[in-house]
Amino acid sequence: MKAAGSMQGKLGLGVALTAVAGAAHALAEPWQLNMTPGVTQTSREVYDLHMWGLYVCIAIGVVVFGAMIVAMFKFRKSKGAVPATWSHNTVAETIWTIVPILILVALAWPATNIMIKMAYTEQSDMTVKITGYQWKWGYDYLNVGEKPYHVHFISRIDPRSDRTRELRSGQDPWAVKDKDYQGVERNTYLLDVDHPLVLPTDTKIRFVVTGDDVIHAWWVPQLGWKQDAIPGIINDDWTNIHEPGIYRGQCAELCGQDHGFMPIVVKAVPKAEFTKWLDEQEALATKADAPAAPAASPTATPSAP
Amino acid sequence: MTTHATAHHDDHHDDKPHGFLHRWVYSTNHKDIGTLYLIFSFIMVCIGAAFSGVIRTELMKPGLQFVQPYFFNEMTTMHGLVMIFGAIMPSFVGLANWMIPMMIGAPDMALPRMNNWSFWILPFAFCLLLGTLFVPGGAPAGGWTMYPPLSIQGGDSVAMMVFAIHLMGISSIMGSINIIATILNMRAPGMDLLKMPVFVWSWLITAFLLIAVMPVLAGAVTMLLTDRYFGTSFFNAAGGGDPVMYQHIFWFFGHPEVYIMILPAFGIISEIVPTFSRKPLFGYQAMVYALASIAFLSFIVWGHHMFTVGMPLGGELYFMFATMLIAIPTGVKVFNWVSTMWGGSLTFEAPMLWAIAFIVLFTIGGFSGVMLALVPADFQYQDTYFVVAHFHYVLVTGALFAIIGAIYYWWPKWTGRMYNETWAKVHFWWSAVFVNVLFFPQHFLGLAGMPRRIPDYNVAFADWNFVSTIGAYGMYLTPFMFFFILWHSKKHGAPAAARAWEGAHGLEWTVPSPAPFHTFSTPPVIRDEDLAHGDVSH
């Protein structure tokens, strides 16, 4: 992303150092095995739940597969094992019906708590509308606090990725690089856009998500959730990003031929910087709109491209 | 039961129809129709694998090297439809045709002509479906789930796909009616319901699931058809419809469908494990009740396929809790299989190897299933390769491994010849290694953030995709191995005894190998020690 380089110069050293800690989170690493904890409270809780589920499954696996392995070595006919004739054990059967119920409660309990928190979209500081199109994303900044905004733009895959991804383009996906938030060159093939979604840190941001043509899904793994973008339906979600950075995602619902080529980039910047940026955009948007629509409608719905 | 008397009696009736047309096209014999189903599904497995070959080859390296993205989507869609409706389901019906009459002491299926028809619809259905590859606009490319509005953006393929699914549905419903009628009416005297082999039980329950949900799928795709061609707006928001309603209807079919593809596999494993453990099936009645519980639960958990559509909190909580309940009866089954092995006298012929691999790898698929049930975690997993890994563990190392195990298990009964055990073990170990090389890394890809159904990806995903493709190429050799082993056995295999496996129980092992063209023209006398599971008191 082009803005990343200039962004970095504006950052204080302290912010830069804080962000380095989260640098590894911003993009998947080669040979990566696991989910990353992400950059919000929610995403960390989701990550912890994922790990809890994984550990529980591993523990059950050790017991069940362990018993199988023991049986396979101990009760071999070639070792002269004589088959038993029993086929029933009430105590064992009761135990392995009750214990799984307890395990499931231990999984469902934290999951329920997180769900209740994730569903609470009220008391947000600002609202952004996300619209999925074949094959690009539309972003509308609706309000910050009480103040309405009219900033609207379309976010498409960056031209370099777009050229490289053509069939037999002859261009090298490994060569598509850009500086990340910390100024480190990283591969951004298919994960970069022309206009990123700029968001403030430490702000409860409510998203309203919809689709214009077919169903898409808006997903930035670092935020900890994805949401289907469905024509005729408006879903809402929220996030609160704690670390400034550039977070990348992709459309996650099959939406046609270029489903794989509608990336999402969230650029989280400190609040003051965000307000400055948004006010600049607002000035541009209202200036552009003024002659065309002197009696602008108060709903300020941006037109689709 | 008097084996020799029955065999002698059957000899008089072993008059197979002459000529290819009469023998196979006009066939009303459950064994021949079973064979037709199995051959059909073998061909479909190969076609479905070829489609996956396009997918895995394109995904081997970042960048698009071979196909356009739209054709890639056609391949993912067709791979799903062919494997589910063409490979897994018909092969289970084939096994049902072959084995259910022999296992319950019936001379044939209850409705032999309908049996013929339910098979012969399938080739037409799949000509229609595969024909979409050659029409303008290409094959369906909206995913096997056919979500509107995307799925009705296609060309002529939409109508062909819908009609093909109607035909498959008719075939499945007729097959199910036949299976239910056979099991409920044609059991030999003394073969009480709770003495039936678990495989028969699993199919009885599966058949009811099919009858319940195939019409729902037919309704859903018919609404797609009228939305596409007749201007209705069932799923069109602009006309007052609701795209999410399709997903609810589809998954009301789709989740029972998942169990339609695994319950018969549970039945197969419950036959194979006691045989090679030489010990009665542990907790026979619990196994039957677990099957029934899973079938019941399958109707009330469909929402877990749609956690990201924006259901209300209460709905998501309900579907999460209900889904997690499935782990309990499924756990009972796994524990019972392990307990069947415990204290037995185990040998590891090919069917047992496939069954053990099933238990381990299906359970891994079950683990990822439990993780997927946790809604907040599902918000991350949904529509990623983690899901792809999950359902391939339950469908390939689950359903398909059980089918292969069943074919090795009953092959001596069908053909009267043993297969080459060494080659069968090579086939098994080759598959067991490569299937994990193929699918296990897909868990990592999903967790690292790779969405499913994309033809190209960021270079961070390159390594595991390469590994996965190597695994796929290894798996593509296995149909050839399997075919060679079975062909060699048919030509040169050692003769099989009536009871081909030392520990085998069940009526099918009381008739000669190969099973005569007509079996049980007079009902056998049921003795408890002939029953497959060995103990009916629990």
Coordinates of C-alpha atoms in Angstrom, one line a residue, chain A residues 85 87-88, chain B residues 190-198 201 280-286 288-289 526-538:
Chain A
T85 CA -17.1 -62.6 25.4
S87 CA -20.2 -56.9 25.3
H88 CA -21.6 -54.6 27.8
Chain B
G190 CA -37.0 -64.6 14.1
M191 CA -34.9 -61.7 12.7
D192 CA -36.5 -59.2 15.1
L193 CA -35.7 -55.5 14.6
L194 CA -33.3 -55.5 17.6
K195 CA -31.5 -58.6 16.2
M196 CA -30.7 -57.0 12.9
P197 CA -27.1 -56.3 12.0
V198 CA -26.1 -52.7 12.7
W201 CA -30.2 -50.6 11.2
P280 CA -19.3 -59.4 20.0
L281 CA -20.0 -55.8 19.2
F282 CA -19.9 -53.8 22.4
G283 CA -23.2 -52.2 23.4
Y284 CA -25.3 -53.3 20.4
Q285 CA -28.5 -51.5 21.6
A286 CA -26.5 -48.4 22.5
V288 CA -28.7 -48.5 17.5
Y289 CA -30.0 -45.8 19.8
I526 CA -32.3 -67.7 12.7
R527 CA -29.9 -68.8 15.5
D528 CA -28.5 -66.1 17.8
E529 CA -24.9 -67.2 17.1
D530 CA -25.4 -66.4 13.5
L531 CA -26.1 -62.8 14.3
A532 CA -23.5 -60.4 13.1
H533 CA -23.0 -58.6 16.4
G534 CA -22.9 -61.7 18.5
D535 CA -25.0 -60.5 21.5
V536 CA -28.5 -59.1 21.3
S537 CA -29.2 -58.9 25.0
H538 CA -27.6 -55.4 25.4

